[in-house]
Amino acid sequence: MSDPATPNKATRLERLRRESGMSLYEVGAIVGKSHTTIARYESDPRAGIKQPTLQALARVYKTTPEFIETGQSPESNIAIPDTNYVELPFFTHTAYGTFAANCLDDLPEDYTTMWVLRREGRDYRNARVLEVRGNSMAPRYPHGCCVAVRPVQDGDWQYATGVHAISLRNQMFIIKRITSNQNGILQLSSDSNGEVMTIELGDINCMWKVGEKVYEPGED
């Protein structure tokens, strides 16, 4: 029997996602589509969804392609993602200021979260998810992707190398590659164009090691 509260495919997809507790980013990452495409599926009943994507969405929402297409039972049996997923605090690029301002304190009360697939050997304690803004760290970390970041204790800043998200005392927030770290001076570079900047350890407020991508915008 169909549900009059969800009269078309778009409204069913929106309801299924909301009941799952997952964001547009999370669903897109799992099925290999951008969050804007998932949003279009939820707003346009006429949007064409290819069968592989439809099947992937059905698996995510624990229902059938037939229910998504027609609204006919069996109904979805929604639950939070299984133990293969972990829920992490999530900050879009518009929330960088909030993220940086609270780096030495507890999380703000109104933070959002993202479910990400656990990867073997990764430590998710105190990890966060950040949305990357701009292409300065492309191609590895392109604009719009989301990355897991893990805090670096201040006693270890002098040893840090590789890509890090850094909150500076002058209220700047940057994601750069540490190419040199000697005698309290850090040389930072952008992967895309090799642009270099220099900071001192004393300029740093907080630092996070940038790790694996947990979401990357798909090609539609």
mmCIF file with all atom_site columns, C-alpha atoms in Angstrom:
data_model
loop_
_atom_site.group_PDB
_atom_site.id
_atom_site.type_symbol
_atom_site.label_atom_id
_atom_site.label_alt_id
_atom_site.label_comp_id
_atom_site.label_asym_id
_atom_site.label_entity_id
_atom_site.label_seq_id
_atom_site.pdbx_PDB_ins_code
_atom_site.Cartn_x
_atom_site.Cartn_y
_atom_site.Cartn_z
_atom_site.occupancy
_atom_site.B_iso_or_equiv
_atom_site.pdbx_formal_charge
_atom_site.auth_seq_id
_atom_site.auth_comp_id
_atom_site.auth_asym_id
_atom_site.auth_atom_id
_atom_site.pdbx_PDB_model_num
ATOM 1   C CA . MET A 1 1   ? 0.000  0.000  0.000   1.00 0.00 ? 1   MET A CA 1
ATOM 2   C CA . SER A 1 2   ? 1.338  3.438  -0.894  1.00 0.00 ? 2   SER A CA 1
ATOM 3   C CA . ASP A 1 3   ? 1.800  6.259  1.597   1.00 0.00 ? 3   ASP A CA 1
ATOM 4   C CA . PRO A 1 4   ? -0.231 9.427  0.848   1.00 0.00 ? 4   PRO A CA 1
ATOM 5   C CA . ALA A 1 5   ? 2.270  11.460 2.888   1.00 0.00 ? 5   ALA A CA 1
ATOM 6   C CA . THR A 1 6   ? 4.949  10.749 0.261   1.00 0.00 ? 6   THR A CA 1
ATOM 7   C CA . PRO A 1 7   ? 3.096  11.040 -3.056  1.00 0.00 ? 7   PRO A CA 1
ATOM 8   C CA . ASN A 1 8   ? 6.118  10.880 -5.341  1.00 0.00 ? 8   ASN A CA 1
ATOM 9   C CA . LYS A 1 9   ? 9.655  9.596  -5.632  1.00 0.00 ? 9   LYS A CA 1
ATOM 10  C CA . ALA A 1 10  ? 11.240 12.884 -4.568  1.00 0.00 ? 10  ALA A CA 1
ATOM 11  C CA . THR A 1 11  ? 9.285  13.194 -1.324  1.00 0.00 ? 11  THR A CA 1
ATOM 12  C CA . ARG A 1 12  ? 9.934  9.529  -0.523  1.00 0.00 ? 12  ARG A CA 1
ATOM 13  C CA . LEU A 1 13  ? 13.666 9.989  -0.966  1.00 0.00 ? 13  LEU A CA 1
ATOM 14  C CA . GLU A 1 14  ? 13.662 13.068 1.237   1.00 0.00 ? 14  GLU A CA 1
ATOM 15  C CA . ARG A 1 15  ? 11.711 11.286 3.960   1.00 0.00 ? 15  ARG A CA 1
ATOM 16  C CA . LEU A 1 16  ? 13.900 8.186  3.804   1.00 0.00 ? 16  LEU A CA 1
ATOM 17  C CA . ARG A 1 17  ? 17.056 10.250 4.169   1.00 0.00 ? 17  ARG A CA 1
ATOM 18  C CA . ARG A 1 18  ? 15.694 12.301 7.055   1.00 0.00 ? 18  ARG A CA 1
ATOM 19  C CA . GLU A 1 19  ? 14.565 9.157  8.857   1.00 0.00 ? 19  GLU A CA 1
ATOM 20  C CA . SER A 1 20  ? 18.008 7.665  8.366   1.00 0.00 ? 20  SER A CA 1
ATOM 21  C CA . GLY A 1 21  ? 19.604 10.677 10.079  1.00 0.00 ? 21  GLY A CA 1
ATOM 22  C CA . MET A 1 22  ? 22.085 11.042 7.234   1.00 0.00 ? 22  MET A CA 1
ATOM 23  C CA . SER A 1 23  ? 23.048 14.241 5.438   1.00 0.00 ? 23  SER A CA 1
ATOM 24  C CA . LEU A 1 24  ? 23.080 14.926 1.709   1.00 0.00 ? 24  LEU A CA 1
ATOM 25  C CA . TYR A 1 25  ? 26.877 14.724 1.861   1.00 0.00 ? 25  TYR A CA 1
ATOM 26  C CA . GLU A 1 26  ? 26.822 11.310 3.532   1.00 0.00 ? 26  GLU A CA 1
ATOM 27  C CA . VAL A 1 27  ? 24.362 9.750  1.120   1.00 0.00 ? 27  VAL A CA 1
ATOM 28  C CA . GLY A 1 28  ? 26.207 11.233 -1.847  1.00 0.00 ? 28  GLY A CA 1
ATOM 29  C CA . ALA A 1 29  ? 29.523 9.870  -0.617  1.00 0.00 ? 29  ALA A CA 1
ATOM 30  C CA . ILE A 1 30  ? 28.103 6.361  -0.284  1.00 0.00 ? 30  ILE A CA 1
ATOM 31  C CA . VAL A 1 31  ? 26.364 6.214  -3.672  1.00 0.00 ? 31  VAL A CA 1
ATOM 32  C CA . GLY A 1 32  ? 29.014 8.183  -5.574  1.00 0.00 ? 32  GLY A CA 1
ATOM 33  C CA . LYS A 1 33  ? 27.012 11.320 -6.334  1.00 0.00 ? 33  LYS A CA 1
ATOM 34  C CA . SER A 1 34  ? 27.381 14.942 -5.299  1.00 0.00 ? 34  SER A CA 1
ATOM 35  C CA . HIS A 1 35  ? 25.235 16.311 -2.503  1.00 0.00 ? 35  HIS A CA 1
ATOM 36  C CA . THR A 1 36  ? 23.608 18.644 -5.027  1.00 0.00 ? 36  THR A CA 1
ATOM 37  C CA . THR A 1 37  ? 22.513 15.643 -7.093  1.00 0.00 ? 37  THR A CA 1
ATOM 38  C CA . ILE A 1 38  ? 20.985 13.977 -4.041  1.00 0.00 ? 38  ILE A CA 1
ATOM 39  C CA . ALA A 1 39  ? 19.192 17.249 -3.286  1.00 0.00 ? 39  ALA A CA 1
ATOM 40  C CA . ARG A 1 40  ? 17.872 17.330 -6.873  1.00 0.00 ? 40  ARG A CA 1
ATOM 41  C CA . TYR A 1 41  ? 16.564 13.779 -6.527  1.00 0.00 ? 41  TYR A CA 1
ATOM 42  C CA . GLU A 1 42  ? 14.674 14.935 -3.418  1.00 0.00 ? 42  GLU A CA 1
ATOM 43  C CA . SER A 1 43  ? 13.192 18.055 -5.019  1.00 0.00 ? 43  SER A CA 1
ATOM 44  C CA . ASP A 1 44  ? 12.381 17.013 -8.591  1.00 0.00 ? 44  ASP A CA 1
ATOM 45  C CA . PRO A 1 45  ? 9.955  14.078 -9.008  1.00 0.00 ? 45  PRO A CA 1
ATOM 46  C CA . ARG A 1 46  ? 10.913 13.918 -12.695 1.00 0.00 ? 46  ARG A CA 1
ATOM 47  C CA . ALA A 1 47  ? 14.647 13.554 -12.069 1.00 0.00 ? 47  ALA A CA 1
ATOM 48  C CA . GLY A 1 48  ? 15.948 10.465 -13.787 1.00 0.00 ? 48  GLY A CA 1
ATOM 49  C CA . ILE A 1 49  ? 17.813 8.036  -11.531 1.00 0.00 ? 49  ILE A CA 1
ATOM 50  C CA . LYS A 1 50  ? 19.776 5.282  -13.230 1.00 0.00 ? 50  LYS A CA 1
ATOM 51  C CA . GLN A 1 51  ? 19.179 1.770  -11.943 1.00 0.00 ? 51  GLN A CA 1
ATOM 52  C CA . PRO A 1 52  ? 22.605 1.293  -10.278 1.00 0.00 ? 52  PRO A CA 1
ATOM 53  C CA . THR A 1 53  ? 22.117 4.534  -8.333  1.00 0.00 ? 53  THR A CA 1
ATOM 54  C CA . LEU A 1 54  ? 18.543 3.592  -7.446  1.00 0.00 ? 54  LEU A CA 1
ATOM 55  C CA . GLN A 1 55  ? 19.727 0.241  -6.112  1.00 0.00 ? 55  GLN A CA 1
ATOM 56  C CA . ALA A 1 56  ? 22.491 1.936  -4.137  1.00 0.00 ? 56  ALA A CA 1
ATOM 57  C CA . LEU A 1 57  ? 19.990 4.350  -2.568  1.00 0.00 ? 57  LEU A CA 1
ATOM 58  C CA . ALA A 1 58  ? 17.725 1.429  -1.674  1.00 0.00 ? 58  ALA A CA 1
ATOM 59  C CA . ARG A 1 59  ? 20.616 -0.297 0.098   1.00 0.00 ? 59  ARG A CA 1
ATOM 60  C CA . VAL A 1 60  ? 21.479 2.861  2.017   1.00 0.00 ? 60  VAL A CA 1
ATOM 61  C CA . TYR A 1 61  ? 17.888 3.306  3.174   1.00 0.00 ? 61  TYR A CA 1
ATOM 62  C CA . LYS A 1 62  ? 17.273 -0.436 3.726   1.00 0.00 ? 62  LYS A CA 1
ATOM 63  C CA . THR A 1 63  ? 14.327 -0.564 1.373   1.00 0.00 ? 63  THR A CA 1
ATOM 64  C CA . THR A 1 64  ? 13.676 -1.615 -2.230  1.00 0.00 ? 64  THR A CA 1
ATOM 65  C CA . PRO A 1 65  ? 13.986 0.234  -5.540  1.00 0.00 ? 65  PRO A CA 1
ATOM 66  C CA . GLU A 1 66  ? 10.290 -0.493 -6.056  1.00 0.00 ? 66  GLU A CA 1
ATOM 67  C CA . PHE A 1 67  ? 9.333  1.376  -2.890  1.00 0.00 ? 67  PHE A CA 1
ATOM 68  C CA . ILE A 1 68  ? 11.409 4.389  -3.921  1.00 0.00 ? 68  ILE A CA 1
ATOM 69  C CA . GLU A 1 69  ? 9.856  4.418  -7.400  1.00 0.00 ? 69  GLU A CA 1
ATOM 70  C CA . THR A 1 70  ? 6.233  3.580  -6.562  1.00 0.00 ? 70  THR A CA 1
ATOM 71  C CA . GLY A 1 71  ? 5.730  3.964  -2.827  1.00 0.00 ? 71  GLY A CA 1
ATOM 72  C CA . GLN A 1 72  ? 4.415  0.420  -2.617  1.00 0.00 ? 72  GLN A CA 1
ATOM 73  C CA . SER A 1 73  ? 5.353  -1.720 0.386   1.00 0.00 ? 73  SER A CA 1
ATOM 74  C CA . PRO A 1 74  ? 7.562  -3.187 1.727   1.00 0.00 ? 74  PRO A CA 1
ATOM 75  C CA . GLU A 1 75  ? 8.284  -0.025 3.703   1.00 0.00 ? 75  GLU A CA 1
ATOM 76  C CA . SER A 1 76  ? 11.817 0.837  4.720   1.00 0.00 ? 76  SER A CA 1
ATOM 77  C CA . ASN A 1 77  ? 13.033 -0.275 8.122   1.00 0.00 ? 77  ASN A CA 1
ATOM 78  C CA . ILE A 1 78  ? 15.280 2.665  8.920   1.00 0.00 ? 78  ILE A CA 1
ATOM 79  C CA . ALA A 1 79  ? 18.012 2.446  11.523  1.00 0.00 ? 79  ALA A CA 1
ATOM 80  C CA . ILE A 1 80  ? 21.181 4.392  12.154  1.00 0.00 ? 80  ILE A CA 1
ATOM 81  C CA . PRO A 1 81  ? 24.183 3.195  10.157  1.00 0.00 ? 81  PRO A CA 1
ATOM 82  C CA . ASP A 1 82  ? 25.744 -0.025 11.434  1.00 0.00 ? 82  ASP A CA 1
ATOM 83  C CA . THR A 1 83  ? 29.033 -0.435 13.273  1.00 0.00 ? 83  THR A CA 1
ATOM 84  C CA . ASN A 1 84  ? 30.948 0.024  10.007  1.00 0.00 ? 84  ASN A CA 1
ATOM 85  C CA . TYR A 1 85  ? 30.191 3.731  10.367  1.00 0.00 ? 85  TYR A CA 1
ATOM 86  C CA . VAL A 1 86  ? 31.192 6.315  12.937  1.00 0.00 ? 86  VAL A CA 1
ATOM 87  C CA . GLU A 1 87  ? 29.454 9.625  13.648  1.00 0.00 ? 87  GLU A CA 1
ATOM 88  C CA . LEU A 1 88  ? 31.833 12.605 13.689  1.00 0.00 ? 88  LEU A CA 1
ATOM 89  C CA . PRO A 1 89  ? 31.342 16.351 14.233  1.00 0.00 ? 89  PRO A CA 1
ATOM 90  C CA . PHE A 1 90  ? 31.108 18.036 10.830  1.00 0.00 ? 90  PHE A CA 1
ATOM 91  C CA . PHE A 1 91  ? 32.034 21.608 9.897   1.00 0.00 ? 91  PHE A CA 1
ATOM 92  C CA . THR A 1 92  ? 31.351 23.164 6.492   1.00 0.00 ? 92  THR A CA 1
ATOM 93  C CA . HIS A 1 93  ? 33.685 25.856 5.195   1.00 0.00 ? 93  HIS A CA 1
ATOM 94  C CA . THR A 1 94  ? 31.216 28.482 6.439   1.00 0.00 ? 94  THR A CA 1
ATOM 95  C CA . ALA A 1 95  ? 31.747 27.146 9.971   1.00 0.00 ? 95  ALA A CA 1
ATOM 96  C CA . TYR A 1 96  ? 35.561 27.385 9.952   1.00 0.00 ? 96  TYR A CA 1
ATOM 97  C CA . GLY A 1 97  ? 35.394 30.309 12.375  1.00 0.00 ? 97  GLY A CA 1
ATOM 98  C CA . THR A 1 98  ? 33.312 28.345 14.864  1.00 0.00 ? 98  THR A CA 1
ATOM 99  C CA . PHE A 1 99  ? 35.547 25.309 14.480  1.00 0.00 ? 99  PHE A CA 1
ATOM 100 C CA . ALA A 1 100 ? 38.742 27.305 15.034  1.00 0.00 ? 100 ALA A CA 1
ATOM 101 C CA . ALA A 1 101 ? 37.311 29.371 17.892  1.00 0.00 ? 101 ALA A CA 1
ATOM 102 C CA . ASN A 1 102 ? 36.355 26.248 19.835  1.00 0.00 ? 102 ASN A CA 1
ATOM 103 C CA . CYS A 1 103 ? 39.486 24.239 19.141  1.00 0.00 ? 103 CYS A CA 1
ATOM 104 C CA . LEU A 1 104 ? 40.707 24.501 22.734  1.00 0.00 ? 104 LEU A CA 1
ATOM 105 C CA . ASP A 1 105 ? 37.276 23.931 24.266  1.00 0.00 ? 105 ASP A CA 1
ATOM 106 C CA . ASP A 1 106 ? 34.380 21.525 24.035  1.00 0.00 ? 106 ASP A CA 1
ATOM 107 C CA . LEU A 1 107 ? 32.305 21.331 20.879  1.00 0.00 ? 107 LEU A CA 1
ATOM 108 C CA . PRO A 1 108 ? 29.703 24.070 20.399  1.00 0.00 ? 108 PRO A CA 1
ATOM 109 C CA . GLU A 1 109 ? 26.165 23.061 21.316  1.00 0.00 ? 109 GLU A CA 1
ATOM 110 C CA . ASP A 1 110 ? 24.793 23.424 17.786  1.00 0.00 ? 110 ASP A CA 1
ATOM 111 C CA . TYR A 1 111 ? 27.355 21.436 15.800  1.00 0.00 ? 111 TYR A CA 1
ATOM 112 C CA . THR A 1 112 ? 26.232 18.999 13.101  1.00 0.00 ? 112 THR A CA 1
ATOM 113 C CA . THR A 1 113 ? 27.544 15.500 12.458  1.00 0.00 ? 113 THR A CA 1
ATOM 114 C CA . MET A 1 114 ? 28.366 13.198 9.578   1.00 0.00 ? 114 MET A CA 1
ATOM 115 C CA . TRP A 1 115 ? 28.394 9.405  9.460   1.00 0.00 ? 115 TRP A CA 1
ATOM 116 C CA . VAL A 1 116 ? 31.587 8.167  7.800   1.00 0.00 ? 116 VAL A CA 1
ATOM 117 C CA . LEU A 1 117 ? 32.762 4.711  6.876   1.00 0.00 ? 117 LEU A CA 1
ATOM 118 C CA . ARG A 1 118 ? 35.311 3.332  9.325   1.00 0.00 ? 118 ARG A CA 1
ATOM 119 C CA . ARG A 1 119 ? 38.666 2.451  7.845   1.00 0.00 ? 119 ARG A CA 1
ATOM 120 C CA . GLU A 1 120 ? 40.887 -0.186 9.330   1.00 0.00 ? 120 GLU A CA 1
ATOM 121 C CA . GLY A 1 121 ? 43.755 1.185  11.381  1.00 0.00 ? 121 GLY A CA 1
ATOM 122 C CA . ARG A 1 122 ? 42.271 4.689  11.705  1.00 0.00 ? 122 ARG A CA 1
ATOM 123 C CA . ASP A 1 123 ? 41.718 6.317  15.089  1.00 0.00 ? 123 ASP A CA 1
ATOM 124 C CA . TYR A 1 124 ? 38.448 8.245  15.259  1.00 0.00 ? 124 TYR A CA 1
ATOM 125 C CA . ARG A 1 125 ? 38.748 9.506  18.822  1.00 0.00 ? 125 ARG A CA 1
ATOM 126 C CA . ASN A 1 126 ? 38.452 13.328 18.758  1.00 0.00 ? 126 ASN A CA 1
ATOM 127 C CA . ALA A 1 127 ? 38.381 13.284 14.952  1.00 0.00 ? 127 ALA A CA 1
ATOM 128 C CA . ARG A 1 128 ? 36.380 15.882 13.050  1.00 0.00 ? 128 ARG A CA 1
ATOM 129 C CA . VAL A 1 129 ? 35.193 16.264 9.452   1.00 0.00 ? 129 VAL A CA 1
ATOM 130 C CA . LEU A 1 130 ? 35.949 19.466 7.532   1.00 0.00 ? 130 LEU A CA 1
ATOM 131 C CA . GLU A 1 131 ? 34.643 20.592 4.163   1.00 0.00 ? 131 GLU A CA 1
ATOM 132 C CA . VAL A 1 132 ? 37.482 21.889 1.973   1.00 0.00 ? 132 VAL A CA 1
ATOM 133 C CA . ARG A 1 133 ? 37.061 25.324 0.446   1.00 0.00 ? 133 ARG A CA 1
ATOM 134 C CA . GLY A 1 134 ? 38.951 26.263 -2.707  1.00 0.00 ? 134 GLY A CA 1
ATOM 135 C CA . ASN A 1 135 ? 41.386 24.274 -4.817  1.00 0.00 ? 135 ASN A CA 1
ATOM 136 C CA . SER A 1 136 ? 44.699 25.285 -3.233  1.00 0.00 ? 136 SER A CA 1
ATOM 137 C CA . MET A 1 137 ? 45.236 21.666 -2.150  1.00 0.00 ? 137 MET A CA 1
ATOM 138 C CA . ALA A 1 138 ? 43.916 20.073 -5.349  1.00 0.00 ? 138 ALA A CA 1
ATOM 139 C CA . PRO A 1 139 ? 44.078 17.523 -6.821  1.00 0.00 ? 139 PRO A CA 1
ATOM 140 C CA . ARG A 1 140 ? 44.357 15.498 -3.626  1.00 0.00 ? 140 ARG A CA 1
ATOM 141 C CA . TYR A 1 141 ? 41.902 17.642 -1.668  1.00 0.00 ? 141 TYR A CA 1
ATOM 142 C CA . PRO A 1 142 ? 39.695 19.470 -4.194  1.00 0.00 ? 142 PRO A CA 1
ATOM 143 C CA . HIS A 1 143 ? 37.057 22.079 -3.435  1.00 0.00 ? 143 HIS A CA 1
ATOM 144 C CA . GLY A 1 144 ? 33.934 20.598 -1.875  1.00 0.00 ? 144 GLY A CA 1
ATOM 145 C CA . CYS A 1 145 ? 35.469 17.395 -0.598  1.00 0.00 ? 145 CYS A CA 1
ATOM 146 C CA . CYS A 1 146 ? 35.236 16.503 3.076   1.00 0.00 ? 146 CYS A CA 1
ATOM 147 C CA . VAL A 1 147 ? 38.212 15.211 5.048   1.00 0.00 ? 147 VAL A CA 1
ATOM 148 C CA . ALA A 1 148 ? 38.777 13.607 8.412   1.00 0.00 ? 148 ALA A CA 1
ATOM 149 C CA . VAL A 1 149 ? 41.116 15.641 10.622  1.00 0.00 ? 149 VAL A CA 1
ATOM 150 C CA . ARG A 1 150 ? 42.726 14.647 13.903  1.00 0.00 ? 150 ARG A CA 1
ATOM 151 C CA . PRO A 1 151 ? 44.141 16.966 16.568  1.00 0.00 ? 151 PRO A CA 1
ATOM 152 C CA . VAL A 1 152 ? 47.890 17.360 16.983  1.00 0.00 ? 152 VAL A CA 1
ATOM 153 C CA . GLN A 1 153 ? 49.035 18.068 20.544  1.00 0.00 ? 153 GLN A CA 1
ATOM 154 C CA . ASP A 1 154 ? 51.056 21.261 20.917  1.00 0.00 ? 154 ASP A CA 1
ATOM 155 C CA . GLY A 1 155 ? 54.072 19.293 22.097  1.00 0.00 ? 155 GLY A CA 1
ATOM 156 C CA . ASP A 1 156 ? 54.162 17.581 18.698  1.00 0.00 ? 156 ASP A CA 1
ATOM 157 C CA . TRP A 1 157 ? 53.801 20.662 16.483  1.00 0.00 ? 157 TRP A CA 1
ATOM 158 C CA . GLN A 1 158 ? 57.573 20.903 16.057  1.00 0.00 ? 158 GLN A CA 1
ATOM 159 C CA . TYR A 1 159 ? 57.561 17.479 14.370  1.00 0.00 ? 159 TYR A CA 1
ATOM 160 C CA . ALA A 1 160 ? 54.551 18.011 12.094  1.00 0.00 ? 160 ALA A CA 1
ATOM 161 C CA . THR A 1 161 ? 54.899 17.434 8.350   1.00 0.00 ? 161 THR A CA 1
ATOM 162 C CA . GLY A 1 162 ? 52.399 16.838 5.577   1.00 0.00 ? 162 GLY A CA 1
ATOM 163 C CA . VAL A 1 163 ? 48.958 18.368 5.124   1.00 0.00 ? 163 VAL A CA 1
ATOM 164 C CA . HIS A 1 164 ? 47.460 20.071 8.175   1.00 0.00 ? 164 HIS A CA 1
ATOM 165 C CA . ALA A 1 165 ? 44.554 22.329 9.055   1.00 0.00 ? 165 ALA A CA 1
ATOM 166 C CA . ILE A 1 166 ? 45.934 25.170 11.164  1.00 0.00 ? 166 ILE A CA 1
ATOM 167 C CA . SER A 1 167 ? 44.177 27.780 13.267  1.00 0.00 ? 167 SER A CA 1
ATOM 168 C CA . LEU A 1 168 ? 46.416 30.829 13.741  1.00 0.00 ? 168 LEU A CA 1
ATOM 169 C CA . ARG A 1 169 ? 46.315 33.329 16.577  1.00 0.00 ? 169 ARG A CA 1
ATOM 170 C CA . ASN A 1 170 ? 45.531 36.094 14.077  1.00 0.00 ? 170 ASN A CA 1
ATOM 171 C CA . GLN A 1 171 ? 42.225 34.256 13.400  1.00 0.00 ? 171 GLN A CA 1
ATOM 172 C CA . MET A 1 172 ? 43.301 32.874 10.032  1.00 0.00 ? 172 MET A CA 1
ATOM 173 C CA . PHE A 1 173 ? 42.353 29.279 9.276   1.00 0.00 ? 173 PHE A CA 1
ATOM 174 C CA . ILE A 1 174 ? 44.318 27.464 6.575   1.00 0.00 ? 174 ILE A CA 1
ATOM 175 C CA . ILE A 1 175 ? 44.794 24.012 5.109   1.00 0.00 ? 175 ILE A CA 1
ATOM 176 C CA . LYS A 1 176 ? 48.342 23.684 3.782   1.00 0.00 ? 176 LYS A CA 1
ATOM 177 C CA . ARG A 1 177 ? 51.193 21.226 3.386   1.00 0.00 ? 177 ARG A CA 1
ATOM 178 C CA . ILE A 1 178 ? 54.055 21.605 5.878   1.00 0.00 ? 178 ILE A CA 1
ATOM 179 C CA . THR A 1 179 ? 57.127 21.170 3.696   1.00 0.00 ? 179 THR A CA 1
ATOM 180 C CA . SER A 1 180 ? 59.703 22.317 6.250   1.00 0.00 ? 180 SER A CA 1
ATOM 181 C CA . ASN A 1 181 ? 59.582 22.447 10.050  1.00 0.00 ? 181 ASN A CA 1
ATOM 182 C CA . GLN A 1 182 ? 62.859 23.512 11.643  1.00 0.00 ? 182 GLN A CA 1
ATOM 183 C CA . ASN A 1 183 ? 63.859 25.679 14.579  1.00 0.00 ? 183 ASN A CA 1
ATOM 184 C CA . GLY A 1 184 ? 60.311 26.858 15.213  1.00 0.00 ? 184 GLY A CA 1
ATOM 185 C CA . ILE A 1 185 ? 59.766 27.986 11.610  1.00 0.00 ? 185 ILE A CA 1
ATOM 186 C CA . LEU A 1 186 ? 57.226 26.203 9.409   1.00 0.00 ? 186 LEU A CA 1
ATOM 187 C CA . GLN A 1 187 ? 57.128 26.523 5.641   1.00 0.00 ? 187 GLN A CA 1
ATOM 188 C CA . LEU A 1 188 ? 53.661 25.905 4.235   1.00 0.00 ? 188 LEU A CA 1
ATOM 189 C CA . SER A 1 189 ? 52.788 25.341 0.593   1.00 0.00 ? 189 SER A CA 1
ATOM 190 C CA . SER A 1 190 ? 49.745 24.934 -1.637  1.00 0.00 ? 190 SER A CA 1
ATOM 191 C CA . ASP A 1 191 ? 49.718 21.749 -3.708  1.00 0.00 ? 191 ASP A CA 1
ATOM 192 C CA . SER A 1 192 ? 47.994 23.328 -6.699  1.00 0.00 ? 192 SER A CA 1
ATOM 193 C CA . ASN A 1 193 ? 50.435 26.146 -7.456  1.00 0.00 ? 193 ASN A CA 1
ATOM 194 C CA . GLY A 1 194 ? 53.350 25.747 -5.048  1.00 0.00 ? 194 GLY A CA 1
ATOM 195 C CA . GLU A 1 195 ? 52.616 29.060 -3.313  1.00 0.00 ? 195 GLU A CA 1
ATOM 196 C CA . VAL A 1 196 ? 54.615 29.261 -0.078  1.00 0.00 ? 196 VAL A CA 1
ATOM 197 C CA . MET A 1 197 ? 54.031 31.013 3.232   1.00 0.00 ? 197 MET A CA 1
ATOM 198 C CA . THR A 1 198 ? 56.015 30.922 6.474   1.00 0.00 ? 198 THR A CA 1
ATOM 199 C CA . ILE A 1 199 ? 54.749 30.900 10.054  1.00 0.00 ? 199 ILE A CA 1
ATOM 200 C CA . GLU A 1 200 ? 56.259 30.373 13.484  1.00 0.00 ? 200 GLU A CA 1
ATOM 201 C CA . LEU A 1 201 ? 55.175 27.801 16.036  1.00 0.00 ? 201 LEU A CA 1
ATOM 202 C CA . GLY A 1 202 ? 54.117 30.667 18.291  1.00 0.00 ? 202 GLY A CA 1
ATOM 203 C CA . ASP A 1 203 ? 51.626 31.807 15.639  1.00 0.00 ? 203 ASP A CA 1
ATOM 204 C CA . ILE A 1 204 ? 49.626 28.598 15.981  1.00 0.00 ? 204 ILE A CA 1
ATOM 205 C CA . ASN A 1 205 ? 46.493 28.277 18.062  1.00 0.00 ? 205 ASN A CA 1
ATOM 206 C CA . CYS A 1 206 ? 45.523 24.706 17.124  1.00 0.00 ? 206 CYS A CA 1
ATOM 207 C CA . MET A 1 207 ? 46.580 22.132 14.553  1.00 0.00 ? 207 MET A CA 1
ATOM 208 C CA . TRP A 1 208 ? 44.942 19.065 13.014  1.00 0.00 ? 208 TRP A CA 1
ATOM 209 C CA . LYS A 1 209 ? 46.451 16.426 10.763  1.00 0.00 ? 209 LYS A CA 1
ATOM 210 C CA . VAL A 1 210 ? 44.427 16.136 7.559   1.00 0.00 ? 210 VAL A CA 1
ATOM 211 C CA . GLY A 1 211 ? 43.727 12.514 6.741   1.00 0.00 ? 211 GLY A CA 1
ATOM 212 C CA . GLU A 1 212 ? 41.492 10.579 4.414   1.00 0.00 ? 212 GLU A CA 1
ATOM 213 C CA . LYS A 1 213 ? 38.717 11.995 2.276   1.00 0.00 ? 213 LYS A CA 1
ATOM 214 C CA . VAL A 1 214 ? 35.308 10.878 3.521   1.00 0.00 ? 214 VAL A CA 1
ATOM 215 C CA . TYR A 1 215 ? 33.363 12.591 0.742   1.00 0.00 ? 215 TYR A CA 1
ATOM 216 C CA . GLU A 1 216 ? 34.244 13.806 -2.727  1.00 0.00 ? 216 GLU A CA 1
ATOM 217 C CA . PRO A 1 217 ? 31.819 15.512 -5.117  1.00 0.00 ? 217 PRO A CA 1
ATOM 218 C CA . GLY A 1 218 ? 30.888 13.121 -7.876  1.00 0.00 ? 218 GLY A CA 1
ATOM 219 C CA . GLU A 1 219 ? 30.716 13.861 -11.567 1.00 0.00 ? 219 GLU A CA 1
ATOM 220 C CA . ASP A 1 220 ? 27.084 14.080 -12.593 1.00 0.00 ? 220 ASP A CA 1
#
